[in-house]
Short mmCIF file of C-alpha atoms and ligand atoms in Angstrom, two decimals:
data_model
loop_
_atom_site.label_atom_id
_atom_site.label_comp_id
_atom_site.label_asym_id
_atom_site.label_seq_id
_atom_site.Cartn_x
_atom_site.Cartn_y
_atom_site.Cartn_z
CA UNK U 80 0.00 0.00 0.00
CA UNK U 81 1.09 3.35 -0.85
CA UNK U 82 2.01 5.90 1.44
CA UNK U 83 -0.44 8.43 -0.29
CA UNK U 84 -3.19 5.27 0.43
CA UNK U 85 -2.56 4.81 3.87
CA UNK U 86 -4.56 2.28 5.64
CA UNK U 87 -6.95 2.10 3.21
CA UNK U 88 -8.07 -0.81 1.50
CA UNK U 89 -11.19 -2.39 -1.01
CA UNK U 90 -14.26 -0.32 -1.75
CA UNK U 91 -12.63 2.76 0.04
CA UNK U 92 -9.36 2.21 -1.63
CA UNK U 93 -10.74 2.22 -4.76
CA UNK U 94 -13.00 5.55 -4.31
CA UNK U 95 -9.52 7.23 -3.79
CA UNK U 96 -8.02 5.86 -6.95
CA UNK U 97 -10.93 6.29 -9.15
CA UNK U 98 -11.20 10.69 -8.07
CA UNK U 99 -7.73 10.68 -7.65
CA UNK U 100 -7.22 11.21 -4.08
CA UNK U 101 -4.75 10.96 -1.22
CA UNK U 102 -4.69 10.87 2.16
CA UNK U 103 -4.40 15.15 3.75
CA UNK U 104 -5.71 16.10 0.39
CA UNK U 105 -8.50 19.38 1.42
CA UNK U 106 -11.59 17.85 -0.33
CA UNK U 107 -14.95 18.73 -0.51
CA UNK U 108 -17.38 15.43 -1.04
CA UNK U 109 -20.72 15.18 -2.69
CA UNK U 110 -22.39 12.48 -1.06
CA UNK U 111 -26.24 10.95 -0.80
CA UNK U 112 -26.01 12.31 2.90
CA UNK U 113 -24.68 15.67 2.20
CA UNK U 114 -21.47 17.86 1.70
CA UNK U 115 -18.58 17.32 3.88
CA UNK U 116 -15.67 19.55 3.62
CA UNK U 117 -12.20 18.32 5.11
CA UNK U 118 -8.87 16.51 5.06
CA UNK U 119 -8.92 13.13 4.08
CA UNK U 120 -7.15 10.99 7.40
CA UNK U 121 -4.59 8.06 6.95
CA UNK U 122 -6.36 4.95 8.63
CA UNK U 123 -4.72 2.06 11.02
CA UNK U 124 -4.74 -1.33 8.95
CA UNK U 125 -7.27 -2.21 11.36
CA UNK U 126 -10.23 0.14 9.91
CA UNK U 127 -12.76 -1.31 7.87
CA UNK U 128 -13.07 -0.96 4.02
CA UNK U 129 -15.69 0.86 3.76
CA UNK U 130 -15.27 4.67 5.03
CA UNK U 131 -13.22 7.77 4.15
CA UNK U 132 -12.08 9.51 7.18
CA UNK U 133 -12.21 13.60 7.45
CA UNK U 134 -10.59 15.91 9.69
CA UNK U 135 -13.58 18.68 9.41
CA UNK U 136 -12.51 22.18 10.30
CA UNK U 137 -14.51 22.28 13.66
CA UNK U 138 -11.68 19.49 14.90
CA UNK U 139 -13.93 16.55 14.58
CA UNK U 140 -13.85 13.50 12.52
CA UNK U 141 -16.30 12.04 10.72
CA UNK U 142 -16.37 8.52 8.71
CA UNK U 143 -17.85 9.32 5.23
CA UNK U 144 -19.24 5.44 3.78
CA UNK U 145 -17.72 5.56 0.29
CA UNK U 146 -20.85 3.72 -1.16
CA UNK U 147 -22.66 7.15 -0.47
CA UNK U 148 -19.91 8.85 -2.71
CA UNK U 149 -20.38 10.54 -6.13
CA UNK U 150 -17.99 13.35 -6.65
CA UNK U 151 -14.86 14.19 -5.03
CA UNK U 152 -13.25 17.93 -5.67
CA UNK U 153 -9.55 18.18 -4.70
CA UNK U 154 -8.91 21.60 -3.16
CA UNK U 155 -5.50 21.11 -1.92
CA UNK U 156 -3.26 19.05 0.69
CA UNK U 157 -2.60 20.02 4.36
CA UNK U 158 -0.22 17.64 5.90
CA UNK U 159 -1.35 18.09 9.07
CA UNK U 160 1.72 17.75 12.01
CA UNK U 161 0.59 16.70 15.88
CA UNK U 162 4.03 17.11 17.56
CA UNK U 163 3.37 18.78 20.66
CA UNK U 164 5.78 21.76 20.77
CA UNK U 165 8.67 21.10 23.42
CA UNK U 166 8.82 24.12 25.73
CA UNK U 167 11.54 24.22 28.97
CA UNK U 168 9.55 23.32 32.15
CA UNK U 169 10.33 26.43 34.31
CA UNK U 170 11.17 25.78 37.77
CA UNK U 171 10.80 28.06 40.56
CA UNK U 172 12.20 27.73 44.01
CA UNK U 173 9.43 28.07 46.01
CA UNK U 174 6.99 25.32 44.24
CA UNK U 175 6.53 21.78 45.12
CA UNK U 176 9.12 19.62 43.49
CA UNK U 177 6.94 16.95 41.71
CA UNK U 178 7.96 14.09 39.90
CA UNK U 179 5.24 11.99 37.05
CA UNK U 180 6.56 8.28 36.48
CA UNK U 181 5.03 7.09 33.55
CA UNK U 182 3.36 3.74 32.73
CA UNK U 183 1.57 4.52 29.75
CA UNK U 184 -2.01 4.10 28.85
CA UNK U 185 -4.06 7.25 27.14
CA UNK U 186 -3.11 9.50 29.56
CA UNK U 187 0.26 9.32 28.19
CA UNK U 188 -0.86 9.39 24.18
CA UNK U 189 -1.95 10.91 21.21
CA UNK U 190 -3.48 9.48 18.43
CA UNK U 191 -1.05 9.44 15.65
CA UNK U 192 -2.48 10.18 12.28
CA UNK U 193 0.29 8.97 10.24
CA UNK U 194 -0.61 5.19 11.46
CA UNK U 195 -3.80 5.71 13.46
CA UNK U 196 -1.97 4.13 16.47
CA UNK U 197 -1.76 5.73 20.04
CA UNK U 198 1.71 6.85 20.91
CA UNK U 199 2.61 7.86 23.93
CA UNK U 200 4.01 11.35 24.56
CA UNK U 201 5.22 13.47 27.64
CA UNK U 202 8.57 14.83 28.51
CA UNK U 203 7.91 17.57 30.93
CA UNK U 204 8.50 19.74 27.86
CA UNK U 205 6.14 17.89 25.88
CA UNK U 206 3.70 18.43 29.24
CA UNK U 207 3.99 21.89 29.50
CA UNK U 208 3.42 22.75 25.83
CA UNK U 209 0.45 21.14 26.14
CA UNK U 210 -0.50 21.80 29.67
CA UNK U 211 1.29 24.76 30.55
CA UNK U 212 -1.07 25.49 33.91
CA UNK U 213 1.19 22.42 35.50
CA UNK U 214 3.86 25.20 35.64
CA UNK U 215 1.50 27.31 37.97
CA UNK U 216 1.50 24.26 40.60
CA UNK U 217 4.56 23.02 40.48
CA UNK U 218 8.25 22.04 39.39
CA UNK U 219 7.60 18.89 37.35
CA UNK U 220 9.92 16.24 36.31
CA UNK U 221 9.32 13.35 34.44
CA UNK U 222 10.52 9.57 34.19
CA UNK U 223 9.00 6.91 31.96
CA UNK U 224 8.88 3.45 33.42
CA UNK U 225 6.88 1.47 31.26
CA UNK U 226 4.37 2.71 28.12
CA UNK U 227 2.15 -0.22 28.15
CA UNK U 228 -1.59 -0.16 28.24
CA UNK U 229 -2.36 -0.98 31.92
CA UNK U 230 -3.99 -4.54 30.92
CA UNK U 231 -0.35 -5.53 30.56
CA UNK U 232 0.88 -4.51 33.65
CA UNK U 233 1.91 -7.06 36.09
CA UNK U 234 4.34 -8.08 38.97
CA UNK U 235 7.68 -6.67 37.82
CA UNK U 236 6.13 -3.61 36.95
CA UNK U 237 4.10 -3.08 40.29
CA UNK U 238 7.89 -3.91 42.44
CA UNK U 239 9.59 -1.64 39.72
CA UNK U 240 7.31 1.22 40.21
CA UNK U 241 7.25 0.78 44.40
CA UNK U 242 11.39 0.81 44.34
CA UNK U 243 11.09 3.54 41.93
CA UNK U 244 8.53 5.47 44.37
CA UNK U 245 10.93 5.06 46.96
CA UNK U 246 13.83 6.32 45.63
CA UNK U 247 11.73 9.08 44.81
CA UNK U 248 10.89 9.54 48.37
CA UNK U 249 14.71 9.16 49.27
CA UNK U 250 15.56 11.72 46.63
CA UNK U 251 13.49 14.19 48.75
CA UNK U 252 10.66 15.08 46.27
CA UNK U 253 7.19 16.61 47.66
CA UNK U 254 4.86 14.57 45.91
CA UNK U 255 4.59 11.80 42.94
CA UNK U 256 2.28 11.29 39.85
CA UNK U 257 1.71 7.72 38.21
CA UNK U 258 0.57 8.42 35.07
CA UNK U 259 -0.91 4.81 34.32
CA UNK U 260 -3.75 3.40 31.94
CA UNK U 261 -7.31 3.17 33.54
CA UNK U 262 -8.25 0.11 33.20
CA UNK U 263 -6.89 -2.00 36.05
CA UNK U 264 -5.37 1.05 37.71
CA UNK U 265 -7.45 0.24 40.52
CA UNK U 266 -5.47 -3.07 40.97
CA UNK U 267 -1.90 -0.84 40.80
CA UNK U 268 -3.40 1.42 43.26
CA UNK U 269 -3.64 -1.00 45.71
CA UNK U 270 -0.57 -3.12 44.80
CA UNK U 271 1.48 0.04 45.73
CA UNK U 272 -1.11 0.88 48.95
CA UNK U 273 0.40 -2.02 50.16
CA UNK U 274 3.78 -2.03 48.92
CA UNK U 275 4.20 1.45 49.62
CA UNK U 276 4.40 2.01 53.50
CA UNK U 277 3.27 5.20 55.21
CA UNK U 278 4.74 7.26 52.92
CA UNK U 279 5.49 10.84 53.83
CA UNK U 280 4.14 12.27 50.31
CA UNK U 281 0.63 12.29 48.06
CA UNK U 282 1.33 9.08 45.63
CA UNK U 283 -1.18 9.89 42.81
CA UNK U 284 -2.28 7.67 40.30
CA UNK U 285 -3.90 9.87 37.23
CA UNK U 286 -5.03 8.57 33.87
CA UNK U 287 -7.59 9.73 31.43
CA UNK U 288 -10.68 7.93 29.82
CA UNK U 289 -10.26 9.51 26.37
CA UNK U 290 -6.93 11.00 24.57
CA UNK U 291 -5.91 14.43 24.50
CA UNK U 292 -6.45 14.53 20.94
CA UNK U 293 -10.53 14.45 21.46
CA UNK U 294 -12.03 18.02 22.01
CA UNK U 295 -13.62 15.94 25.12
CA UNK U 296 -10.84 14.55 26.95
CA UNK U 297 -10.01 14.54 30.25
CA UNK U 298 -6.09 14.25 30.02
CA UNK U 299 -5.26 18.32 31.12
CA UNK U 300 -7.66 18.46 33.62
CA UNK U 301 -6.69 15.08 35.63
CA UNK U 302 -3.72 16.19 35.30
CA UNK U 303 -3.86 19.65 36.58
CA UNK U 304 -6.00 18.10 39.50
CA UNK U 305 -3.50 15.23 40.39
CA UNK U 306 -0.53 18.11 40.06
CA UNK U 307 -2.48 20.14 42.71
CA UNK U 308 -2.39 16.89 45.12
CA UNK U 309 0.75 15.77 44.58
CA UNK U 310 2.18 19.52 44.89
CA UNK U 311 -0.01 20.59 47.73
CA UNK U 312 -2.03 17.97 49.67
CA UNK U 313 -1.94 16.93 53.67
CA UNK U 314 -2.81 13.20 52.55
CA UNK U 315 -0.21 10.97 51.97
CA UNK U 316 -1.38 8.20 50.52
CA UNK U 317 -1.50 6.12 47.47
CA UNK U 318 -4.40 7.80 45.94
CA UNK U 319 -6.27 7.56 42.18
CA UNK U 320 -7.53 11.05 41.27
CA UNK U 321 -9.99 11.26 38.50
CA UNK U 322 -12.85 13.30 37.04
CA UNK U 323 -15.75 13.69 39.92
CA UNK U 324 -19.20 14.09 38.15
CA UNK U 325 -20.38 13.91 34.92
CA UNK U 326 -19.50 17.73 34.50
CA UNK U 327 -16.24 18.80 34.88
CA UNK U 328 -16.75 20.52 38.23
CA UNK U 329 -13.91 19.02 40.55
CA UNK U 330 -11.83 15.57 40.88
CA UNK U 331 -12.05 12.90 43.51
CA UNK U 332 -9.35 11.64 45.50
CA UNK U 333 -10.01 7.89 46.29
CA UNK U 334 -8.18 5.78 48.39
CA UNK U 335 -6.17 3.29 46.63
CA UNK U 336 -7.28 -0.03 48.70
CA UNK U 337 -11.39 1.48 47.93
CA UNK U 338 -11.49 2.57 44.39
CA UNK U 339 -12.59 0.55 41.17
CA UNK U 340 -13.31 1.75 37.33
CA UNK U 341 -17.07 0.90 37.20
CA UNK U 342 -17.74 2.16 33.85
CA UNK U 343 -16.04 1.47 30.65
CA UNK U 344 -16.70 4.99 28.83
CA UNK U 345 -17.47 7.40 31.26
CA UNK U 346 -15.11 10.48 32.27
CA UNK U 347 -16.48 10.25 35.36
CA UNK U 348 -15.44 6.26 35.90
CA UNK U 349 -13.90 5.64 39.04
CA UNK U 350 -15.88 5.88 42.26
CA UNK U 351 -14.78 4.68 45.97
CA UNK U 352 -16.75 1.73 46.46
CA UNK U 353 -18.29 0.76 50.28
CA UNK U 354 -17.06 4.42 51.66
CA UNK U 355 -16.63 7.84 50.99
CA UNK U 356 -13.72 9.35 48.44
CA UNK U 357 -10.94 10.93 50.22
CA UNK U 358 -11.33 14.64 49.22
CA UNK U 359 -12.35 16.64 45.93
CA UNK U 360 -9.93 18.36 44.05
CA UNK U 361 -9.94 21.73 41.87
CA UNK U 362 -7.32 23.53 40.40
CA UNK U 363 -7.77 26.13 43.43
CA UNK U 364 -6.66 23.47 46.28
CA UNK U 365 -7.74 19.42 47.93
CA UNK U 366 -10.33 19.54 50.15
CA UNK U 367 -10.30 16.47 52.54
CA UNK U 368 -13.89 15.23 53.28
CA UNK U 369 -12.67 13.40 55.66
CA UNK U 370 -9.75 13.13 58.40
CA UNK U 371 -9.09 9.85 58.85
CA UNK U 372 -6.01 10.24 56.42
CA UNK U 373 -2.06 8.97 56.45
CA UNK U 374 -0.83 12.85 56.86
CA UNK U 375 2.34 14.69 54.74
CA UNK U 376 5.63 14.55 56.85
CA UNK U 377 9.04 16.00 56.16
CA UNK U 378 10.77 12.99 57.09
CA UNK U 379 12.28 10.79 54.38
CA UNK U 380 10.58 7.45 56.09
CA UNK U 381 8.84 4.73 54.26
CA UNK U 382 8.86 1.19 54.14
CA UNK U 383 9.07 -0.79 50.85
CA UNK U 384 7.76 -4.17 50.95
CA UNK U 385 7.46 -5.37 47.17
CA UNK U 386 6.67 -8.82 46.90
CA UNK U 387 4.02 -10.67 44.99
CA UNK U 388 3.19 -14.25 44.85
CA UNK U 389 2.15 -15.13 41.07
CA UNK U 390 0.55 -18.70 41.98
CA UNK U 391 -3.06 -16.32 43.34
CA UNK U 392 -6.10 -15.74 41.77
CA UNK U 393 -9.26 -14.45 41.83
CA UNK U 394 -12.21 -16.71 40.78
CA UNK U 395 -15.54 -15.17 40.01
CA UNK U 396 -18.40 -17.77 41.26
CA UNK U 397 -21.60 -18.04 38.63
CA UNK U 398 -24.46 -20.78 39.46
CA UNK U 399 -23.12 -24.23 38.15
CA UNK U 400 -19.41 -23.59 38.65
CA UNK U 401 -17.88 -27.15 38.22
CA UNK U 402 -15.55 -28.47 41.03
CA UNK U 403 -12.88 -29.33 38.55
CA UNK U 404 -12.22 -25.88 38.04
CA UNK U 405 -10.51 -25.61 41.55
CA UNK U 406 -8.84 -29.08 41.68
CA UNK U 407 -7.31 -27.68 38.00
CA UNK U 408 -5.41 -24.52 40.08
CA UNK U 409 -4.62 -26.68 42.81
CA UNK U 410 -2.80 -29.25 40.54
CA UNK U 411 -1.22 -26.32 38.67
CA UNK U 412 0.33 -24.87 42.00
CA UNK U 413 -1.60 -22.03 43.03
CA UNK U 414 -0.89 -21.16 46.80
CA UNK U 415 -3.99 -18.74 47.08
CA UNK U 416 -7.14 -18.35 45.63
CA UNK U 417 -9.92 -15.31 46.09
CA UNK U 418 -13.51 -16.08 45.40
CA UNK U 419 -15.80 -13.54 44.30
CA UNK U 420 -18.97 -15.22 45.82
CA UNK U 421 -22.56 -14.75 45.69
CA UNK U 422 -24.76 -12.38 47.60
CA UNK U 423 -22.91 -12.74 51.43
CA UNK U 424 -20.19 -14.89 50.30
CA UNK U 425 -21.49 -18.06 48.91
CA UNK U 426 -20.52 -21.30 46.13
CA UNK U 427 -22.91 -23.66 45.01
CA UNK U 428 -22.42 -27.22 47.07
CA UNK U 429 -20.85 -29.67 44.29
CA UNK U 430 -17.57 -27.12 44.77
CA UNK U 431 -17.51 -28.09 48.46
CA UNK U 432 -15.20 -31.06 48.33
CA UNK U 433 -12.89 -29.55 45.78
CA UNK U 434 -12.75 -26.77 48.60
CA UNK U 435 -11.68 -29.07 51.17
CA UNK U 436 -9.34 -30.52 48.99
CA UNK U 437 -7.43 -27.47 48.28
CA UNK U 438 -7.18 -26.51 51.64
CA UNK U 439 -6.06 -30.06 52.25
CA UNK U 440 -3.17 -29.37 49.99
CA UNK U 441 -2.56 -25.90 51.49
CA UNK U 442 -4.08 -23.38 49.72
CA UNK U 443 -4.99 -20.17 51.14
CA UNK U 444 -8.74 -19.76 50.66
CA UNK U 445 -10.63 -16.21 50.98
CA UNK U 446 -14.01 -15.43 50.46
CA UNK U 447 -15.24 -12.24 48.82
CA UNK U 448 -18.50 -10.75 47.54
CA UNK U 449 -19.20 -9.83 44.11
CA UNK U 450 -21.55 -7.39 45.33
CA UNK U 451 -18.55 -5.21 45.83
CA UNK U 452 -20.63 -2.82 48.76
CA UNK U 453 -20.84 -4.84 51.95
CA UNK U 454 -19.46 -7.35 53.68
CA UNK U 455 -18.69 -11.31 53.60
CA UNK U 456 -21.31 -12.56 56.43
CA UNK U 457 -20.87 -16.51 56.24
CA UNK U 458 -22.42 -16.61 59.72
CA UNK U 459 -26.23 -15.79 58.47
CA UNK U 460 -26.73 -19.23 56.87
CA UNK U 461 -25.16 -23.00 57.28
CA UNK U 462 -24.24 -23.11 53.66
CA UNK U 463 -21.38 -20.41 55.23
CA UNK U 464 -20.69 -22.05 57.99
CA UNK U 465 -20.07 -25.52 56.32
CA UNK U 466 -17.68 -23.21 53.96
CA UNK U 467 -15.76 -21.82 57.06
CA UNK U 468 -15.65 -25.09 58.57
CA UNK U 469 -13.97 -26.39 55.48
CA UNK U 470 -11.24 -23.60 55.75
CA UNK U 471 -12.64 -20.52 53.61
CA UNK U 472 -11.78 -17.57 55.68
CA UNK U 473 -14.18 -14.58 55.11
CA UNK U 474 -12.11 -11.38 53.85
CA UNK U 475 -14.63 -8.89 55.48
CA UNK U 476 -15.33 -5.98 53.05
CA UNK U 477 -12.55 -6.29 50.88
CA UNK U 478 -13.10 -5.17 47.53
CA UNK U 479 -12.08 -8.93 45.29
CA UNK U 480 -9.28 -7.05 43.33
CA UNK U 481 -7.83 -5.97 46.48
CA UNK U 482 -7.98 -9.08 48.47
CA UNK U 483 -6.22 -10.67 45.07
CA UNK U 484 -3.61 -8.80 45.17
CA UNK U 485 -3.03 -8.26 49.30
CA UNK U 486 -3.14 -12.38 49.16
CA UNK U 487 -0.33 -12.13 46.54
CA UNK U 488 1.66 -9.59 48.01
CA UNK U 489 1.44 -11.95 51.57
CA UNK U 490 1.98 -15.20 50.47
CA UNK U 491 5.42 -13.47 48.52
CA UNK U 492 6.43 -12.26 52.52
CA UNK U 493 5.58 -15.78 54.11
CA UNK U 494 4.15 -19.54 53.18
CA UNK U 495 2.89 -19.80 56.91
CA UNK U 496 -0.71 -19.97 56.05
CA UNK U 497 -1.25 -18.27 59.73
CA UNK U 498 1.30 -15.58 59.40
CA UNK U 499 -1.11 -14.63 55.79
CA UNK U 500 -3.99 -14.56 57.57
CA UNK U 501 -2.48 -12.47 60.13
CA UNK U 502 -1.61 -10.42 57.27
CA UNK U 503 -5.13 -10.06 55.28
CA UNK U 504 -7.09 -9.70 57.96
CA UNK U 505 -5.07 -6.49 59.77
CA UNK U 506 -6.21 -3.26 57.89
CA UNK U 507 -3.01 -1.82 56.36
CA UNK U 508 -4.80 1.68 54.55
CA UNK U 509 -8.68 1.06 54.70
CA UNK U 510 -8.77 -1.81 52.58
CA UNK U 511 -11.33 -3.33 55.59
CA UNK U 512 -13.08 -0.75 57.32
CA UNK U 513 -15.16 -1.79 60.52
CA UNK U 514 -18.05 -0.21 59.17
CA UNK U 515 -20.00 1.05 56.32
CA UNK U 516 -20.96 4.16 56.17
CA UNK U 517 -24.17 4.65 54.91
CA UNK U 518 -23.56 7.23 52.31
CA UNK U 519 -20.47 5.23 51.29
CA UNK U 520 -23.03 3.87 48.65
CA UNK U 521 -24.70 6.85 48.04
CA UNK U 522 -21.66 8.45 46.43
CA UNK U 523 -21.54 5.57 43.75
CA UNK U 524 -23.97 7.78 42.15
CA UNK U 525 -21.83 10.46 41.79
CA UNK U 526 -22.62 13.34 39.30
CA UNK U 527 -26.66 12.94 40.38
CA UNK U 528 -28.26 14.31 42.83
CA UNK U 529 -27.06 11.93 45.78
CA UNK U 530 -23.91 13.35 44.89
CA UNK U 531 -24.74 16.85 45.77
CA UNK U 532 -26.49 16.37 48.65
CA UNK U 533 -23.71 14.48 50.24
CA UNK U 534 -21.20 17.15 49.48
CA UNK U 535 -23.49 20.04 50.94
CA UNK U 536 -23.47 18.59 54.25
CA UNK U 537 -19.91 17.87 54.12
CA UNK U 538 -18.76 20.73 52.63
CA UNK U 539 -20.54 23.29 54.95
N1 LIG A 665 -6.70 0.61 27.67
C1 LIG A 665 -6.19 1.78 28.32
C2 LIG A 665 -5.43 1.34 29.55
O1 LIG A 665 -5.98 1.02 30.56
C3 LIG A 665 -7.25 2.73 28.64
C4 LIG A 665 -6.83 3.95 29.40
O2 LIG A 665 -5.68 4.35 29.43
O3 LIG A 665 -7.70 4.56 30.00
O4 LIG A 665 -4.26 1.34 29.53
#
């Protein structure tokens, strides 16, 4: 395929050829559906055959079908260039020395038009050209780690990014980004909540739901929000800050061990699940809305603990699970296993004796609920207690990603199935609370009205 082609292929290929047209030729199409004025876009390989893409002046892009096509006026060629301009970070001596390790994910891209892949880009240059309030908060430097889409991250990246947090710490900065991708940042969040000891600084884990390249995103302002945090907030802990409601009004802060990405579009995606966010965020300042926090200190302290068992997982339950399913992980050599069970923490019977055989063998057994608000209860009803009695230990209100990866990161410290136990069940940073608050489910909401109820009485 030709360069002047690019990405296109069959029917749409062949409209090119037969008007004559390449890809950033200004054209202006007569179609069955109207006129569309605009430059024509390369496509990925992965596009379909079927549609022309325009850049139209407002900024937007629109797929014209090419079987709709019947004249196609050349008006000239824009090559159109999307290097963010590379402009010295200044520094100033009396801001907050921040430093933003990257992982990747669309907080860290742009949408490259040459092959219609996402590439990552962000050298604090590259930041401040295209964010240049960051320079009003604070004196930003940046390090990639990784640039992987957060579905690949995994063990050695969680234990890279806790040493690299700590030397951080050591190095004396104020306060530290994670620029990582949304989808499972919820599982590095509390991977590092757990890894990453009373730390004396904000650790804030920002992403963005759609690239800066969309007139919609939410890159700038997450990032302007989790630069205020990391530059200028009392909590120190290892915290995901994202858009708040639906309108771009303020961030939340959520604690890492309480936070999960509940919708798959949405700016507005992650919520604190079984409690109440940790504060809201504007470019003007945090405000806690709440004060049961890990506070800032000037000391360099922190303890590093990175260790993660890979032989854990996390097993959703569904009606008719087959017992073979367990005795499969148990043969393979898994040393833990979380269950996401039904309603209070419950498996259908047949899995029973495949239970007792893996705890027979030694695996480390916890029961979670899939309901994600609320807690395991295996008390209420003797399908429970025949489960605890057969060596399931209830992991009270543990969100299941969390007690996944807390049973990982234990069974790396120790194999004594006591000393883990010890472990999961001792609240490290709120991943159990002792209650629920009632509004902690409430807030899910978040956005409607609930939302601004809650924040009038807290707010005062
Ligand atoms: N797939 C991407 C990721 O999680 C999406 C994002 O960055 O939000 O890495």
């Amino acid at each position: 395929m030709s360069d002047a082609h690019k990405g296109y292929k069959g029917e749409a290929l062949e409209v090119l050829d037969r008007f004559g047209v390449a890809v950033w030729n200004d054209v202006e199409i007569e179609s069955t559906r109207g006129r569309f004025r605009g430059i024509v876009l390369p496509r990925s390989e992965f596009d379909d055959a079927l549609h022309l893409v325009l850049k139209l002046e407002t900024g937007y892009n629109v797929g014209v079908d090419v079987r709709t096509i019947r004249e196609v006026r050349i008006l000239g060629s824009k090559e159109a260039h999307y290097k963010i301009p590379e402009k010295e970070f200044p520094v100033s001596p009396d801001k907050a020395n921040v430093k933003l390790l990257g992982t990747g994910g669309t907080i860290a891209s742009r949408l490259d038009y040459r092959t219609g892949a996402v590439i990552p880009a962000f050298s604090p240059g590259e930041l401040y050209g295209a964010v240049p309030e960051l320079a009003d908060i604070c004196n930003l430097s940046t390090e990639k780690l990784f640039a992987v889409f957060s579905e690949n991250m995994g063990p050695t990246q969680y234990i890279a990014l806790a040493r690299a947090i700590g030397r951080e710490i050591e190095s004396g900065i104020d306060g530290i980004i994670i620029g990582h991708g949304t989808d499972t940042m919820h599982h590095t969040a509390s991977v590092l909540a757990f890894m990453v000891q009373r730390p004396p600084v904000p650790i804030v884990m920002v992403g963005s739901q759609r690239s800066s390249d969309r007139p919609s995103s939410d890159a700038a302002r997450n990032l302007i929000h989790a630069a205020t945090t990391a530059a200028t907030s009392d909590i120190a802990e290892v915290m995901v800050c994202m858009f708040g409601p639906t309108s771009d009004e303020y961030g939340l802060l959520h604690r890492g061990t309480r936070v999960r990405k509940m919708h798959s579009s949405y700016r507005s995606t992650f919520r604190t699940i079984g409690d109440i966010p940790l504060a809201t965020v504007t470019r003007d300042g945090v405000t806690p809305l709440r004060d049961d926090y890990n506070r800032r200190r000037q000391d360099r302290q922190v303890d590093i603990v990175p260790t993660f068992n890979e032989r854990v997982t996390l097993l959703y339950y569904y009606p008719n699970m087959h017992p073979d399913i367990l005795d499969a992980l148990v043969e393979k050599g898994y040393k833990g296993i979380v269950i996401a069970g039904t309603g209070l923490g419950h498996v259908n019977k047949p899995v029973y004796p495949a239970i007792e055989r893996a705890v027979a063998a030694g695996v480390a057994i916890y029961m979670t609920v899939q309901t994600l608000w609320g807690y395991v209860h295996m008390f209420v009803y003797d399908t429970g207690r025949d489960l605890m009695a057969k060596g399931i230990i209830p992991a009270a209100n543990m969100l299941p990603e969390v007690a996944y990866v807390k049973l990982a990161w234990a069974l790396g410290q120790t194999e004594d199935l006591e000393e883990v136990k010890r472990i999961m069940l001792t609240p490290i940073c709120g991943e159990i609370t002792e209650r629920e608050r009632h509004d902690g489910y409430l807030v899910f909401q978040g956005g409607m009205p609930e939302m601004a109820e809650f924040l009038k009485r807290v707010h005062k």
